[in-house]
Short mmCIF file of C-alpha atoms in Angstrom, two decimals:
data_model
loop_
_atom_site.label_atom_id
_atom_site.label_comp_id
_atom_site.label_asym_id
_atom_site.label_seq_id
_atom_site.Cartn_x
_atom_site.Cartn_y
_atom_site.Cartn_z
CA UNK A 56 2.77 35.13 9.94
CA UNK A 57 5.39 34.30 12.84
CA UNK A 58 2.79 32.85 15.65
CA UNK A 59 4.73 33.09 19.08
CA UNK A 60 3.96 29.76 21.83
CA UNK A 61 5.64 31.23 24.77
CA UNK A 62 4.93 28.54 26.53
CA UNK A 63 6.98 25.99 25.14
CA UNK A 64 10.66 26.36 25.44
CA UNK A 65 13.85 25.13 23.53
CA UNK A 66 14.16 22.07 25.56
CA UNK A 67 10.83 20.55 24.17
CA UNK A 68 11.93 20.66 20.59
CA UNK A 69 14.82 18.21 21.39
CA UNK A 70 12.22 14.96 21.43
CA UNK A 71 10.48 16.34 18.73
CA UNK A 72 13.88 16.79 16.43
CA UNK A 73 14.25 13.12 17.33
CA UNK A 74 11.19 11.61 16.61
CA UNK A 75 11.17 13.68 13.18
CA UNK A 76 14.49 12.61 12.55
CA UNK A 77 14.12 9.03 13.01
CA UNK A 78 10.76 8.95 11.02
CA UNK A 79 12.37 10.39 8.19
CA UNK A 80 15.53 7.84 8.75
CA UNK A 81 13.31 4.92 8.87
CA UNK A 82 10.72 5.87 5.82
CA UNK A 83 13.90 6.34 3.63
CA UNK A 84 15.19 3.10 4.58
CA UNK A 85 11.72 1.24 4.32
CA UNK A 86 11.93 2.66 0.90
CA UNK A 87 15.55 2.02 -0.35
CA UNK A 88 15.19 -1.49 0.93
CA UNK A 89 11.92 -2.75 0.50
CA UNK A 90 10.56 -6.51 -0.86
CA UNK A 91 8.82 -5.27 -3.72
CA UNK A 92 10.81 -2.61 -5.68
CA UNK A 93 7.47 -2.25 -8.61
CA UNK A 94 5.08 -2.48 -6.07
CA UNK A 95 3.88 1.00 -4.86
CA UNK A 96 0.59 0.54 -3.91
CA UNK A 97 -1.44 3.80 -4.75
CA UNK A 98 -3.08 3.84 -8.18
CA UNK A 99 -2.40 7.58 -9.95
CA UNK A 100 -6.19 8.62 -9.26
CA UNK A 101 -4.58 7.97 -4.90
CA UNK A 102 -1.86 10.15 -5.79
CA UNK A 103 -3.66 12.73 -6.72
CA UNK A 104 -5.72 12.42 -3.97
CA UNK A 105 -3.00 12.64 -1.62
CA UNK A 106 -1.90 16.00 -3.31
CA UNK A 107 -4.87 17.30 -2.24
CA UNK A 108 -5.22 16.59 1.09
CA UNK A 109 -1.99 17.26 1.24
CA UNK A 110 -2.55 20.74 0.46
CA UNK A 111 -6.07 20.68 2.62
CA UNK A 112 -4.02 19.90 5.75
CA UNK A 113 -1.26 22.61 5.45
CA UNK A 114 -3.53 24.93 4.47
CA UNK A 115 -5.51 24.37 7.64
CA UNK A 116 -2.63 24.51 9.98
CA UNK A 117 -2.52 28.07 8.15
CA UNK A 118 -5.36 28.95 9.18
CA UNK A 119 -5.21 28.08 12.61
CA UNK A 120 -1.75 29.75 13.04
CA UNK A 121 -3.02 33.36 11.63
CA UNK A 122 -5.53 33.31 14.73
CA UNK A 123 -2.24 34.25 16.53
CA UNK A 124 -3.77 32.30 19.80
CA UNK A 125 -1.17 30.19 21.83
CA UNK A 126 -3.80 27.76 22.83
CA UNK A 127 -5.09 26.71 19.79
CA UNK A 128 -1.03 26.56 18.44
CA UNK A 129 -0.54 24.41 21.03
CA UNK A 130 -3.18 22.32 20.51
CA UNK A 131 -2.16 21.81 16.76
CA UNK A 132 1.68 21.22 17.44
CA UNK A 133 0.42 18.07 20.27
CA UNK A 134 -2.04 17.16 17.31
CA UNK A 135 0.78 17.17 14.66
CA UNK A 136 3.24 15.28 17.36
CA UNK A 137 0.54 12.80 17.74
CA UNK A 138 -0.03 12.26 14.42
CA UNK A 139 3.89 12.07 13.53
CA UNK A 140 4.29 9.09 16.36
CA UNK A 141 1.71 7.21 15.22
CA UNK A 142 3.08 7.77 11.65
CA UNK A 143 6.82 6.53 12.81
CA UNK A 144 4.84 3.18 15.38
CA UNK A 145 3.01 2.42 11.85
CA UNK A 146 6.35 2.56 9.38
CA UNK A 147 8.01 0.67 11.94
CA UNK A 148 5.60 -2.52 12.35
CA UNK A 149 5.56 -2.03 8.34
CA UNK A 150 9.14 -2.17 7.36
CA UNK A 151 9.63 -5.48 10.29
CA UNK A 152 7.14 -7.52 8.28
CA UNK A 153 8.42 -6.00 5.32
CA UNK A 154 12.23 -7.45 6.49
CA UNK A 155 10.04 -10.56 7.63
CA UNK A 156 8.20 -11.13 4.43
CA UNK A 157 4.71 -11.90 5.77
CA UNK A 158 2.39 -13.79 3.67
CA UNK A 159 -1.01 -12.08 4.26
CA UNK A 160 -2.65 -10.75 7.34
CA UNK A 161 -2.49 -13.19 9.66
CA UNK A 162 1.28 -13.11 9.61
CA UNK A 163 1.47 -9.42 9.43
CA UNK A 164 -0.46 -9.63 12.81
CA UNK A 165 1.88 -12.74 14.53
CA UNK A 166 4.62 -10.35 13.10
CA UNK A 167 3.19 -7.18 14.70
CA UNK A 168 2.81 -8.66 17.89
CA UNK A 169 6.36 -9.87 17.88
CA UNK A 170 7.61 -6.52 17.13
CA UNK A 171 5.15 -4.42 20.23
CA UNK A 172 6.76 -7.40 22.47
CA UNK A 173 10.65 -6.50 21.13
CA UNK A 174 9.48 -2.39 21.53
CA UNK A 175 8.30 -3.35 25.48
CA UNK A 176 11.83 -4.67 26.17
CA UNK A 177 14.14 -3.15 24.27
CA UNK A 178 13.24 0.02 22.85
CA UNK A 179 11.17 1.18 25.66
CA UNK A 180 13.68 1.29 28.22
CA UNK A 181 15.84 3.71 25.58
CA UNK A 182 13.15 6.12 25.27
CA UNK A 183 12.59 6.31 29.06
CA UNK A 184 16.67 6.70 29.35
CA UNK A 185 16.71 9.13 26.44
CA UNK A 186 13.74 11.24 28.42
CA UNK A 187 15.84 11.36 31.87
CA UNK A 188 18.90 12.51 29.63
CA UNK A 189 16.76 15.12 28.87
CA UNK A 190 15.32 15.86 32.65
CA UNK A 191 19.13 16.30 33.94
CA UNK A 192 20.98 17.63 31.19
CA UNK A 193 18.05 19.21 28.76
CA UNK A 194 19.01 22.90 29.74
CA UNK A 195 22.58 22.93 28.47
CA UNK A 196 21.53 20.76 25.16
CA UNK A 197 18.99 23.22 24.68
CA UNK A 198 21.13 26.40 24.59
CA UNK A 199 23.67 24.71 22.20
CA UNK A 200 20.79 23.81 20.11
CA UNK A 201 19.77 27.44 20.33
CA UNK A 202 22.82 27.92 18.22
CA UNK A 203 22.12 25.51 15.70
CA UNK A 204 18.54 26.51 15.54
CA UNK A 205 19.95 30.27 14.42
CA UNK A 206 21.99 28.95 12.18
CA UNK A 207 19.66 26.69 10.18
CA UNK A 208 17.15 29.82 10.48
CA UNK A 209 19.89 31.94 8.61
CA UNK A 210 20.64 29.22 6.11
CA UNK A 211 17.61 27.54 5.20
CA UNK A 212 15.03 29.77 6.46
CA UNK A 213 12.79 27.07 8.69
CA UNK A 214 12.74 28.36 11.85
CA UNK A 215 11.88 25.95 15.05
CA UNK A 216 12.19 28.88 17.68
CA UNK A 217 11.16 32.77 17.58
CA UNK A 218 12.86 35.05 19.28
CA UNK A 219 9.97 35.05 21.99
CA UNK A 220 11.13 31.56 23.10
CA UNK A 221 8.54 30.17 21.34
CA UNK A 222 7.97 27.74 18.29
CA UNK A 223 7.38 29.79 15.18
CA UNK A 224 4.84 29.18 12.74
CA UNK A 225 7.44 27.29 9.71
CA UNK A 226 8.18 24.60 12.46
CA UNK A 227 4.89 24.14 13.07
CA UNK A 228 3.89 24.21 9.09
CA UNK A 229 7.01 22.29 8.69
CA UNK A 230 5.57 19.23 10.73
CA UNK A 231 2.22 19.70 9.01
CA UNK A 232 3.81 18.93 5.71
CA UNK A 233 5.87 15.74 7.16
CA UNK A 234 2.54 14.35 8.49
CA UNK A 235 0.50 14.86 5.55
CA UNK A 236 3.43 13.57 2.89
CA UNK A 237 4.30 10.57 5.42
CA UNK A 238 0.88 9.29 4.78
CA UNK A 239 0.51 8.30 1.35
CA UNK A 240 4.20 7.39 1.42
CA UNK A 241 2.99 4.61 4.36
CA UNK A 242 0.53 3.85 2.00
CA UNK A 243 1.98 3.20 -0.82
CA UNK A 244 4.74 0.99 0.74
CA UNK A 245 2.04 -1.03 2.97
CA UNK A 246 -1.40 -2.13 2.86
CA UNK A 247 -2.19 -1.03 6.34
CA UNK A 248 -5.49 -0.32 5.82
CA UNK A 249 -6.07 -3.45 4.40
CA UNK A 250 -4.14 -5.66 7.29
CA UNK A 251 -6.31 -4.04 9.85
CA UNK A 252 -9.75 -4.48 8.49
CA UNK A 253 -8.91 -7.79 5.94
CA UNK A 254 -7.34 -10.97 4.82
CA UNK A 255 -5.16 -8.73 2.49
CA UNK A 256 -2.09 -10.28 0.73
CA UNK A 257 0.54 -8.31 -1.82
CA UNK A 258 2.35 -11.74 -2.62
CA UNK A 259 2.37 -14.90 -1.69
CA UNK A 260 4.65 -18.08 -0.71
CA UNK A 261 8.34 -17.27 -1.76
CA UNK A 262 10.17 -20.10 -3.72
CA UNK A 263 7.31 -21.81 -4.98
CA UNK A 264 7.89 -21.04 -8.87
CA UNK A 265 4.23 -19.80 -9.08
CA UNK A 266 3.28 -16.77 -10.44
CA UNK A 267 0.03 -14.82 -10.17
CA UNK A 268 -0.81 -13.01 -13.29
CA UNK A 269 -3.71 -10.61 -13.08
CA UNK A 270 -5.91 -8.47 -15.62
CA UNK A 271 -9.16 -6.14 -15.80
CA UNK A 272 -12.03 -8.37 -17.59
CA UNK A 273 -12.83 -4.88 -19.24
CA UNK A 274 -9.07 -4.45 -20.96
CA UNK A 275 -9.18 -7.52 -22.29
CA UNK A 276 -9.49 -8.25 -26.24
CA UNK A 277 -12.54 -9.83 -27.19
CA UNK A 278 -12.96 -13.46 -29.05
CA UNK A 279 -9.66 -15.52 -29.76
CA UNK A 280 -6.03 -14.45 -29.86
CA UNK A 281 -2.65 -15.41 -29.60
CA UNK A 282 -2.51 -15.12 -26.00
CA UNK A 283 -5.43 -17.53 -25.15
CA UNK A 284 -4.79 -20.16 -27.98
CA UNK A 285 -1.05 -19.86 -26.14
CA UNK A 286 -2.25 -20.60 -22.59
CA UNK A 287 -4.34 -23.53 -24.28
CA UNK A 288 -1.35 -25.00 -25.75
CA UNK A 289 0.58 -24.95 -22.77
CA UNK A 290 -2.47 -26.53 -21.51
CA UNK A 291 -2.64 -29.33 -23.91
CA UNK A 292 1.08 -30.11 -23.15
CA UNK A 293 0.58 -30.96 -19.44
CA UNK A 294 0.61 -27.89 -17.82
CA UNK A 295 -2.62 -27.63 -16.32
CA UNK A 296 -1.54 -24.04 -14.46
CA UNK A 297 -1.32 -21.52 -17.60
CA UNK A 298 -4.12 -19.62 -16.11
CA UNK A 299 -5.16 -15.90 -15.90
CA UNK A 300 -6.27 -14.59 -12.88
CA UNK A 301 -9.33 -11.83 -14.56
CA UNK A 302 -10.97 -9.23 -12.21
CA UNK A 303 -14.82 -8.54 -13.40
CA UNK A 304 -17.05 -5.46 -11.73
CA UNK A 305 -20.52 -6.30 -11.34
CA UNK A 306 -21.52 -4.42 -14.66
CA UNK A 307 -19.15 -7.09 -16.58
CA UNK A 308 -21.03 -9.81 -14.81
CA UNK A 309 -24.65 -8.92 -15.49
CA UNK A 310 -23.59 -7.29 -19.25
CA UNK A 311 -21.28 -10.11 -20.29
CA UNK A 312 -22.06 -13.41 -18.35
CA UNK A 313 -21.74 -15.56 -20.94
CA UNK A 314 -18.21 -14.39 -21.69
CA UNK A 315 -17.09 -14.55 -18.33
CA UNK A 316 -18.25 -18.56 -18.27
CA UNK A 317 -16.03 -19.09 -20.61
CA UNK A 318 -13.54 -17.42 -18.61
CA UNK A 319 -14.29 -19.62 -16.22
CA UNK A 320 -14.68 -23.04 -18.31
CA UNK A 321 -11.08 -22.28 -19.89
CA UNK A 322 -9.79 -22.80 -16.58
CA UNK A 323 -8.56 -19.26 -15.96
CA UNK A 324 -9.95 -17.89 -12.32
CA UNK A 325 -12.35 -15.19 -11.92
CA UNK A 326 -12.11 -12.55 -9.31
CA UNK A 327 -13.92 -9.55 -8.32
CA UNK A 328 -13.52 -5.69 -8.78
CA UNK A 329 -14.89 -2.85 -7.22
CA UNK A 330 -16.79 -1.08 -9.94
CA UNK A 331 -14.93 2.38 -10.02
CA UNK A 332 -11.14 1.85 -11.63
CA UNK A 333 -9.77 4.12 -9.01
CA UNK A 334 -11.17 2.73 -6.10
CA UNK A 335 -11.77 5.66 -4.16
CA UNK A 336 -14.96 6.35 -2.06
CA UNK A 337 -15.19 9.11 0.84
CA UNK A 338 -15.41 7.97 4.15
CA UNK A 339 -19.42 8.79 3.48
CA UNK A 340 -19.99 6.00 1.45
CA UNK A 341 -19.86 3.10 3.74
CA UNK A 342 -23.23 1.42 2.79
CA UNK A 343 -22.51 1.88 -0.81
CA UNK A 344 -19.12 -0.06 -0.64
CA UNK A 345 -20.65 -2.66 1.22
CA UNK A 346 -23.90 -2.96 -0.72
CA UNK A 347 -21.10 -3.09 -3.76
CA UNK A 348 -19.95 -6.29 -2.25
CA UNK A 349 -23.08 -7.74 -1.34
CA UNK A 350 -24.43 -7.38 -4.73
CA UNK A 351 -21.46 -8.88 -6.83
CA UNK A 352 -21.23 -11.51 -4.46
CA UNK A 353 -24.64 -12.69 -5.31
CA UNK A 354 -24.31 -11.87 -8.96
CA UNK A 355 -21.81 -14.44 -8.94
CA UNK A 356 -22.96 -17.11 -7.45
CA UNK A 357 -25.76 -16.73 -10.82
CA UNK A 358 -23.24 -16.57 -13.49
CA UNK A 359 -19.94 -18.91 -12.20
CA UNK A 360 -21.88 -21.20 -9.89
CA UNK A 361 -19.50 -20.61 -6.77
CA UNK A 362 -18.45 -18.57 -4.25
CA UNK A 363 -16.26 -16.11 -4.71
CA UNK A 364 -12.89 -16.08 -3.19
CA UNK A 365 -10.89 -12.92 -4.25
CA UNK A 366 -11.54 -9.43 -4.63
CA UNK A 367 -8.89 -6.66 -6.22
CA UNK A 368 -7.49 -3.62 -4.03
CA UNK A 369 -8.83 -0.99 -6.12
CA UNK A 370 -11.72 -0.32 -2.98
CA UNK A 371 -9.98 0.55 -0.29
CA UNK A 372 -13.12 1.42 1.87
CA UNK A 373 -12.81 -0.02 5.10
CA UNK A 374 -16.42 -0.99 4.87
CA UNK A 375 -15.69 -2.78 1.08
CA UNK A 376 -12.61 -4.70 3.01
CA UNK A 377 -14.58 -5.76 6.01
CA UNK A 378 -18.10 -7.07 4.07
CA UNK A 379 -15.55 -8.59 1.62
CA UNK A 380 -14.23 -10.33 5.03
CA UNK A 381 -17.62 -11.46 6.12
CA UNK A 382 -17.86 -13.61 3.07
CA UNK A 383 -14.98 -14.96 3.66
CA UNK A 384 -12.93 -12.89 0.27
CA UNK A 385 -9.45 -12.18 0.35
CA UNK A 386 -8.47 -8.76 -1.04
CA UNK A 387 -5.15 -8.68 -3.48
CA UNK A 388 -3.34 -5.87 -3.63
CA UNK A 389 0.24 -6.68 -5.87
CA UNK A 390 4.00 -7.43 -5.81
CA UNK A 391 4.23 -5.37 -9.19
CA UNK A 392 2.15 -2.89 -10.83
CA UNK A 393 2.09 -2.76 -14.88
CA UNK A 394 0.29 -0.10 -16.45
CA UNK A 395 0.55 -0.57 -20.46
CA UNK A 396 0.74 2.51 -22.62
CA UNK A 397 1.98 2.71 -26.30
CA UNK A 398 2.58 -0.19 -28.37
CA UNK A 399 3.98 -2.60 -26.23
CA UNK A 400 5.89 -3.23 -22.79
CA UNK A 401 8.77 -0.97 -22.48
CA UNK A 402 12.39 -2.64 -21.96
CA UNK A 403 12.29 -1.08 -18.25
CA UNK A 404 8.62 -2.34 -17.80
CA UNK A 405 10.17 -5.95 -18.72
CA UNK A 406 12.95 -5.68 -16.34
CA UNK A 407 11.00 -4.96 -13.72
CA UNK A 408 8.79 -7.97 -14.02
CA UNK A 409 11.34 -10.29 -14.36
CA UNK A 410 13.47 -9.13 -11.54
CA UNK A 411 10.84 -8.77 -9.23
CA UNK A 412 9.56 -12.31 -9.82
CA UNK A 413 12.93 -13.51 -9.59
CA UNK A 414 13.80 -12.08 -6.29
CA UNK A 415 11.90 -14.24 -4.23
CA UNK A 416 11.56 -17.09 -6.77
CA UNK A 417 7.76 -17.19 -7.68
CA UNK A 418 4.65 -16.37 -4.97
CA UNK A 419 4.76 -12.55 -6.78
CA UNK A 420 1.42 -11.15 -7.49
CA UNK A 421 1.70 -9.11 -10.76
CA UNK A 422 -1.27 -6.55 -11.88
CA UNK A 423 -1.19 -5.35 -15.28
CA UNK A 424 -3.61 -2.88 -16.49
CA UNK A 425 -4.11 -0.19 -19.25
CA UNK A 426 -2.37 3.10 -19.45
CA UNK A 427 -4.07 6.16 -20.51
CA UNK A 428 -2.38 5.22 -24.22
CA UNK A 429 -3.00 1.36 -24.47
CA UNK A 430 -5.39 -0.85 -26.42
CA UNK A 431 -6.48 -4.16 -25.54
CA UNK A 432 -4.95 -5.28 -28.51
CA UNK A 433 -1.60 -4.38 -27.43
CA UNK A 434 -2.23 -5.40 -23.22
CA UNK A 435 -2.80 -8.88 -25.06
CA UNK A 436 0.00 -8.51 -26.67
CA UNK A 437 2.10 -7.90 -23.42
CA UNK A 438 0.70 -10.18 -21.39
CA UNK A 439 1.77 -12.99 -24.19
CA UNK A 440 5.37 -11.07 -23.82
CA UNK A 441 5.13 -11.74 -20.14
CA UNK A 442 4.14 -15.14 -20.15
CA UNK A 443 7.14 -15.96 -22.69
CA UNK A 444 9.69 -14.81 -20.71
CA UNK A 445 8.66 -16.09 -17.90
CA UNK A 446 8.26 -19.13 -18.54
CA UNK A 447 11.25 -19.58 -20.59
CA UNK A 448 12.91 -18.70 -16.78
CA UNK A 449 10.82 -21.93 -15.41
CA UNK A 450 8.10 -20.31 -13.54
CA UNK A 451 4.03 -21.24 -13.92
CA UNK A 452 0.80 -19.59 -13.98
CA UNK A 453 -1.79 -20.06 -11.49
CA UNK A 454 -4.47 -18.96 -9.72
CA UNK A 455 -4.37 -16.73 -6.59
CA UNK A 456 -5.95 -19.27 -4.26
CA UNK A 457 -2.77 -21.58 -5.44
CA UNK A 458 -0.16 -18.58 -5.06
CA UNK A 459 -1.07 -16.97 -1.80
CA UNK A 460 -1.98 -20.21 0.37
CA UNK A 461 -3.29 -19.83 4.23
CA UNK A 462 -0.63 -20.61 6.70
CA UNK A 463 -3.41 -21.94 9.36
CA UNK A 464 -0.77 -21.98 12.04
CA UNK A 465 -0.71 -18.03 11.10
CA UNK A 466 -4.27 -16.71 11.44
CA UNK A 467 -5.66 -14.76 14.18
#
């Protein structure tokens, strides 16, 4: 299965070792050092996902390579290099906000446009060095990399060059796999997606003591309970911010209205959900996201009264995050990601929370849903565990609109 490209030579993989190297660099530090340790962003249903296309794409590349045709290998590796650059452009805008710690779209744009303006003058003029390196001294690098490359074929059995001066079929497979692994990883460490095509937030203001505390209407336990005669007390001693922030779909609206009133009337804010827990829609089902949205937006403005003003990240359609944008929604994705299984919050589940909160001293967005093994007896249960310690540690419950607050000077 060794494809030969004759046409390409040694010298050409030098660029593409470096832009391979320093996407790999840069995703691992992204990673290591990133604002929200808790907070990957893909749900398990998107991870399995992304195993699959996963092995879709390198499977394909397969394919392609056993036609033993240098054109079409060609055309994949400039594919794959294309794919790989605008991989390493994307975790590089990512991981400056992330370092910047924008609040929301509009600052993730300001932010963006910042960093293009730093790329024109600074990193520009290396890349356009580092090429004319390569135009007067590329032949002599080459044939010492030659060297390397036979040694790293002997030792790990990846090899970039065949012996017919050409790229062999595990380099090219070899990229495939980067690109297709890169992408979930981007993913799950930014809401690019949502930046591009909504007012998307994963926290909000830093330092502001305020928490965001949100739940699925649907794991919720029904009638009264120690949690919610809690939050009342707290309540009835002053604090008029003890609130839940509860996500309903639009079968929890029309099947329990009255319930989610109450919701309402308690002082707690109601959001909306996409209807499917995971989320996921193909790229075929455009209308249907945005029909979603159309349709829980006007169911309601029946049951609460108002308009809505957040919707949860499960959807990631770009059509569900652009309708939810014509009404004026902002989408909530999370600082921290709970899923309860068992009895009760584990000790490491706990430790999380609390030292993701108290990193950046409140404006954390934490999401705390059902595992596989939980109960809505016992999510109760943890979410009055939560609350405790929290606010033992001085910090307050409120609504999203109150934690992630428009910076008007920051919107495009």
């Amino acid at each position: 299965m060794a494809s030969s490209t004759a046409a390409v030579g040694h010298f050409s993989i030098i660029p593409t070792y470096t832009i391979v190297s320093i996407t790999l660099v840069l995703i691992h530090s992204y990673n290591k050092h990133r604002a929200h340790k808790h907070g990957n962003l893909l749900t398990s249903e998107m991870k399995s996902h992304a195993v699959a296309a996963t092995i879709s794409i390198i499977l394909s590349c397969s394919l392609v390579l056993q036609q033993h045709d240098d054109e079409y290998t060609i055309k994949l590796i400039v594919l794959l290099l294309g794919a790989l650059f605008t991989i390493l452009m994307s975790v590089f805008f990512a991981a400056v906000a992330d370092v910047w710690y924008v609040v929301g779209s509009g600052q993730f744009q300001m932010v963006s446009l910042d960093t293009a303006g730093m790329m024109l003058y600074f990193i520009l003029p290396a890349v356009v060095l580092f090429f004319r390196f390569l135009g007067m001294y590329g032949e002599s690098v080459g044939s010492r990399v030659s060297n390397l490359m036979a040694y790293v074929v002997k030792s790990v059995g990846i090899s970039a060059v065949d012996g017919d001066d050409g790229i062999s079929s595990s380099f090219v497979l070899s990229l495939a796999m980067l690109v297709s692994v890169s992408v979930p990883i981007l993913n799950a460490l930014c809401p690019m997606g949502g930046y591009l095509f909504s007012r998307a937030y994963t926290h909000g203001q830093p330092n502001t003591k305020k928490v965001a505390l949100c739940v699925n209407f649907s794991d919720l336990e029904s009638g009264e309970n120690d949690l919610w005669e809690y939050l009342s007390q707290r309540k009835e001693e002053g604090e008029y911010t003890a609130v839940l922030n509860v996500y309903v779909t639009l079968n929890d609206l029309q099947s329990f209205p009255e319930a989610v009133k109450e919701l309402a009337k308690k002082g707690h804010h109601v959001a909306l959900a996409p209807s499917d827990p995971s989320g996921e829609l193909s790229l075929f089902q455009g209308s249907e996201a945005a029909n979603y949205v159309e349709s829980i937006v006007n169911e309601y403005r029946k049951v609460i009264g108002t308009e809505p003003s957040w919707i949860a990240a499960y959807g990631r359609h770009p059509a569900m995050l652009g309708k939810a944008t014509e009404f004026g929604i902002k989408v909530a994705y999370w600082s921290t990601l709970v899923q309860v299984g068992g009895d009760m919050l584990s000790v490491e589940q706990q430790d999380a929370i609390s030292s993701d909160v108290a990193d950046k001293n409140g404006g954390s967005i934490v999401h705390v849903t059902l595992g596989k093994d939980g109960s809505n007896e016992f999510l109760s249960a943890s979410l009055l565990a939560i609350v405790n310690d929290l606010s033992s540690k001085g910090f307050t419950f409120e609504s999203l609109l109150d934690v992630a607050r428009d910076d008007a000077t920051m919107i495009l």
